[in-house]
Coordinates of C-alpha atoms in Angstrom, one line a residue:
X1 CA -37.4 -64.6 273.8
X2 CA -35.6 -64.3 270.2
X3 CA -34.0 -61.3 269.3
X4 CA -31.9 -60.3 266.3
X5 CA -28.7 -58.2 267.8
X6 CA -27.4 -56.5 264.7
X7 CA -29.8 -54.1 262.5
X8 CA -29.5 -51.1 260.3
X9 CA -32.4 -49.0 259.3
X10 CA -32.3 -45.6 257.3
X11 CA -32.6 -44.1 260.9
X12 CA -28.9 -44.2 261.4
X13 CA -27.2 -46.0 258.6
X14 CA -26.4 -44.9 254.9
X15 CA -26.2 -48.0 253.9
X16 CA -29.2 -49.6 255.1
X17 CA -32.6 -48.8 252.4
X18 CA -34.8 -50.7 255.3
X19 CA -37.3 -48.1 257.1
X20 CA -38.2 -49.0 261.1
X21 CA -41.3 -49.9 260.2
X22 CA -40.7 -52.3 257.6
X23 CA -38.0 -53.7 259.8
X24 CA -41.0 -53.8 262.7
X25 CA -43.2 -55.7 260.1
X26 CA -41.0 -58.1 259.2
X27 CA -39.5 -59.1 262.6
X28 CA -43.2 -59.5 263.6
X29 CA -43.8 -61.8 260.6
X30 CA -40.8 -63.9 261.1
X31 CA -41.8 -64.7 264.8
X32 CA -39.2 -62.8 266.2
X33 CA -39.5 -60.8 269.8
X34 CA -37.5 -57.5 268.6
X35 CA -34.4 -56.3 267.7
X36 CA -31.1 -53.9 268.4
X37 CA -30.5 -51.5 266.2
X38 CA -27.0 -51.1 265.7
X39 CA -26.8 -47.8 263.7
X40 CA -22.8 -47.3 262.3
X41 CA -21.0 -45.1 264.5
X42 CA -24.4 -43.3 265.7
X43 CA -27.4 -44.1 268.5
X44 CA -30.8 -43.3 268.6
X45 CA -31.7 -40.6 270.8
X46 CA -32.7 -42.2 274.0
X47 CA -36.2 -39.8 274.4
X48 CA -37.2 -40.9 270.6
X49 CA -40.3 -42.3 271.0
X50 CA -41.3 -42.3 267.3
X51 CA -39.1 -46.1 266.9
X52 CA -40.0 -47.2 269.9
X53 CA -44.2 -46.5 268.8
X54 CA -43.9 -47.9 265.9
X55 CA -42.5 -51.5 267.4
X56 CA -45.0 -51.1 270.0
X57 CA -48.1 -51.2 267.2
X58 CA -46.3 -55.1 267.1
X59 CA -45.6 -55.8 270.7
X60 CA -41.9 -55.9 269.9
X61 CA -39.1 -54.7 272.1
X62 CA -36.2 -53.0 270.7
X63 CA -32.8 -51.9 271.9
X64 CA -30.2 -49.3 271.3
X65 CA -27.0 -50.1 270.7
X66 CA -24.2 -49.3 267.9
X67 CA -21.5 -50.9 265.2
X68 CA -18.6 -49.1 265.6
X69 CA -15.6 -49.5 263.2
X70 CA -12.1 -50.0 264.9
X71 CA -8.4 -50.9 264.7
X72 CA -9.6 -54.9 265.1
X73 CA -12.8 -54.8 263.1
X74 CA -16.0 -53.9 263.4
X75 CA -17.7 -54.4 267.1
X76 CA -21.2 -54.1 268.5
X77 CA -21.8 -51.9 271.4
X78 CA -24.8 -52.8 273.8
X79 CA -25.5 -50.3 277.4
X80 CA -23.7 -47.1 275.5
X81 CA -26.0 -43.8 275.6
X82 CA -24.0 -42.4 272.7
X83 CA -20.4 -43.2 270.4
X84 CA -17.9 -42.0 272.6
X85 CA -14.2 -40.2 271.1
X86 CA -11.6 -42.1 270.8
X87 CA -13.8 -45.6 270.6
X88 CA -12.1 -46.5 266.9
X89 CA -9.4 -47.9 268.5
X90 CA -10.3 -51.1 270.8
X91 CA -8.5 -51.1 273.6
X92 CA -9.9 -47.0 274.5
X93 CA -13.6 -48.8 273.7
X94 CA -13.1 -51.7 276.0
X95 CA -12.2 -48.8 279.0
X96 CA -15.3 -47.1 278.2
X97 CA -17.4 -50.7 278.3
X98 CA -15.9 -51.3 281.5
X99 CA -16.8 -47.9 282.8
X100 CA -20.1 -47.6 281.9
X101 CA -21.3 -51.7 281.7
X102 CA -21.3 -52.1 278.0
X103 CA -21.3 -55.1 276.7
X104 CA -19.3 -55.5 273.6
X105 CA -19.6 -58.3 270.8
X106 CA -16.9 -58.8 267.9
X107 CA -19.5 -58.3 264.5
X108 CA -18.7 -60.5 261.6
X109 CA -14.7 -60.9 262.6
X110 CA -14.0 -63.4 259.7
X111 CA -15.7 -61.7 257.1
X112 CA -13.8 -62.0 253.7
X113 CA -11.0 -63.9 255.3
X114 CA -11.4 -66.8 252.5
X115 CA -10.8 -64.3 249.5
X116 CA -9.4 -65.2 246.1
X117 CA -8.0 -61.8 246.2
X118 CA -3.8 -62.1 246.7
X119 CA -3.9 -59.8 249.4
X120 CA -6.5 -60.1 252.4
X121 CA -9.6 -57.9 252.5
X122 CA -10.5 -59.4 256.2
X123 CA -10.5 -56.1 258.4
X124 CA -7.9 -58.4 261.1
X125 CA -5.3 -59.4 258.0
X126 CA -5.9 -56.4 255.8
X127 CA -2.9 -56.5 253.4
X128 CA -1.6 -60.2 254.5
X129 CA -1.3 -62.5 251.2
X130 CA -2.3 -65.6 253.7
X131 CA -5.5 -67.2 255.6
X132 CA -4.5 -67.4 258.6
X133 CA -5.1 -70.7 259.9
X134 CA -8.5 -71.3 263.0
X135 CA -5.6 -71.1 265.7
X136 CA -4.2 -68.2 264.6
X137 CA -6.9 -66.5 264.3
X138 CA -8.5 -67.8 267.4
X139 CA -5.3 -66.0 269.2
X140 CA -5.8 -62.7 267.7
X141 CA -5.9 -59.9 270.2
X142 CA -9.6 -58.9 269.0
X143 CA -10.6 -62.3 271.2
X144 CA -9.0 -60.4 274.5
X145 CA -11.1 -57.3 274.4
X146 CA -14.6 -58.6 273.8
X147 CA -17.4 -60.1 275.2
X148 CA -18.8 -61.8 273.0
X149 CA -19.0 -62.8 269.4
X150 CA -21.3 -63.2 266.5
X151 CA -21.2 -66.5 265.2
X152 CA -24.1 -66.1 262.8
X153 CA -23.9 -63.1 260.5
X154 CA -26.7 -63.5 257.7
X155 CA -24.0 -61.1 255.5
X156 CA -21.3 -63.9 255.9
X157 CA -21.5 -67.2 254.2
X158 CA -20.7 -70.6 256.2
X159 CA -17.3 -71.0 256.4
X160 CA -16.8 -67.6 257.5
X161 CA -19.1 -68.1 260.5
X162 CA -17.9 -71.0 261.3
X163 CA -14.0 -69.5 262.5
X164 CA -16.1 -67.0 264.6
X165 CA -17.9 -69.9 266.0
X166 CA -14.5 -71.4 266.6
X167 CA -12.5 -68.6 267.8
X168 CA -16.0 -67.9 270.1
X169 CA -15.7 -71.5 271.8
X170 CA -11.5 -71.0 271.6
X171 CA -11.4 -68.1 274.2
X172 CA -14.9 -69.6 276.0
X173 CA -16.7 -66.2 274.7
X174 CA -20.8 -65.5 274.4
X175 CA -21.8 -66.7 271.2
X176 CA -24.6 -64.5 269.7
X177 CA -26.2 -64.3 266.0
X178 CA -28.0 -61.4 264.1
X179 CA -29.2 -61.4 260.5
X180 CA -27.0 -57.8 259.7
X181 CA -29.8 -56.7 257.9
X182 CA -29.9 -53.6 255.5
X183 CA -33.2 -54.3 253.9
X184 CA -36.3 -57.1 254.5
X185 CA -35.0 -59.7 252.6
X186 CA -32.2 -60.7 255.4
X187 CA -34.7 -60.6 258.3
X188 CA -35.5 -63.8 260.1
X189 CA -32.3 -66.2 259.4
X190 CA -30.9 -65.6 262.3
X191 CA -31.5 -64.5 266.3
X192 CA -30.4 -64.7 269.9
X193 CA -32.7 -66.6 272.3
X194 CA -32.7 -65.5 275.8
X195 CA -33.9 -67.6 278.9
X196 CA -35.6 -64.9 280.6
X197 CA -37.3 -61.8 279.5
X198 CA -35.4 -58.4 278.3
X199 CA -37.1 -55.1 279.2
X200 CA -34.5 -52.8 279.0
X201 CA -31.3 -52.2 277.5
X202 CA -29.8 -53.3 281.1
X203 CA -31.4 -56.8 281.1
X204 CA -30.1 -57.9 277.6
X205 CA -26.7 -56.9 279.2
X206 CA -27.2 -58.7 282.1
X207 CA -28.1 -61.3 280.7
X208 CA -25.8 -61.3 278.0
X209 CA -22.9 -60.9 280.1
X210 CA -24.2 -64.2 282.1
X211 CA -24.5 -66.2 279.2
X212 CA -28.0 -66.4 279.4
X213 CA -28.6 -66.7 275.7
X214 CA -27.7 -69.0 272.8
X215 CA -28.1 -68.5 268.9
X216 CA -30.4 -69.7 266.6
X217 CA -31.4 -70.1 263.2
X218 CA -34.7 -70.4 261.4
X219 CA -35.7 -73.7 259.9
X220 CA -39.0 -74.5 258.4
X221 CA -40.2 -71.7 259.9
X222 CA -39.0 -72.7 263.6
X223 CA -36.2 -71.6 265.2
X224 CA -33.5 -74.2 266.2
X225 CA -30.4 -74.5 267.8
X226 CA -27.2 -73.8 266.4
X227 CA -25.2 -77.5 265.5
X228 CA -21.5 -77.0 264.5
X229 CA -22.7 -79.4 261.2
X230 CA -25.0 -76.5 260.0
X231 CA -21.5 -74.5 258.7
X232 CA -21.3 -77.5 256.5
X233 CA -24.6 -77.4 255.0
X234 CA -23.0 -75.0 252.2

């Protein structure tokens, strides 16, 4: 089973121009299994059947969860039944993922982190006028509070990816991938492939927090393994 874990649609997002049901559409097209939708700092209503309909008219599943913006970035926030107060700063989110079972992945954490800009736009270095080097960034705090991290990010290019892959394999975290998409076109790059089955919110946690999942990319129209020498395809 190959889901993408990081989605916006208008539902939740003012940034997104992608409607559920194109999203629905394309993930059907592109031989995906479903999705999460991972509104900014809002969920879907858990009773609103009108998304989950309209993935059902393609057999998909799909998931709630949320991107919320904090102190270390922004992080993806699977098993929450709405944004909680205080959850912009990390270390209060991780108490409420241990308290309720979320599971929480570290979205795009080296994203601009290669600027020509003298000062760092990176959300972890904002302000520094360095790159930090792969072991300092591996050793950031971020790497303590999460779960997991996204490795693929179809709104990063391949160096960028690549230090979250490292950092990822650094502190022996859950590597998972979604396209970020905000619109069609960035649908199907990327996904999450799970050994067993997800019906619920609960399983992809579960399995999720087992490791029961690896990424993927999308390659001649199959979906493949992620190989450390696909970041230096660029």
């Amino acid at each position: 089973m190959i889901l993408d874990l990081h989605m916006h649609t208008i539902m939740g997002s003012i940034d997104s121009n992608l409607s559920v049901e194109n999203a629905a559409k394309k993930i059907y097209e592109k031989g995906l299994d479903g999705a999460c939708l991972t509104e900014h700092s809002s969920i879907w209503e858990k009773n609103n059947n009108q998304i989950e309909d309209i993935f059902n008219l393609y057999n998909l599943k799909i998931f709630r969860a949320i991107e919320i913006s904090t102190d270390y970035g922004h992080i993806i926030a699977i098993g929450f039944d709405k944004y909680y107060s205080g959850s912009h700063n990390l270390e209060i989110l991780r108490k409420y993922a241990d308290k309720y079972g979320a599971f929480l992945i570290s979205a795009h954490p080296a994203r601009r982190i290669f600027g020509k800009e003298k000062y760092q736009q990176n959300l972890l270095y904002k302000g520094k006028d360095y790159i930090p080097s792969i072991d300092e960034f591996s050793s950031n705090k971020l790497f303590k509070l999460v779960d997991g991290v996204e490795v693929l990010n179809g709104g990063n290019n391949l160096a960028e990816n690549k230090y979250a892959y490292i950092a990822a394999k650094n502190n022996e975290l859950v590597m998972t991938a979604g396209t970020d998409a905000h619109s069609e076109s960035g649908i199907g790059l990327y996904g999450t492939r799970f050994k067993n089955e997800i019906n619920n919110v609960q399983d992809l946690v579960f399995n999720l927090k087992n490791n029961y999942s690896e990424p993927v990319l999308q390659s001649d129209n199959a979906w493949i393994e992620l190989d450390l020498n696909y970041y230096n395809s660029e």
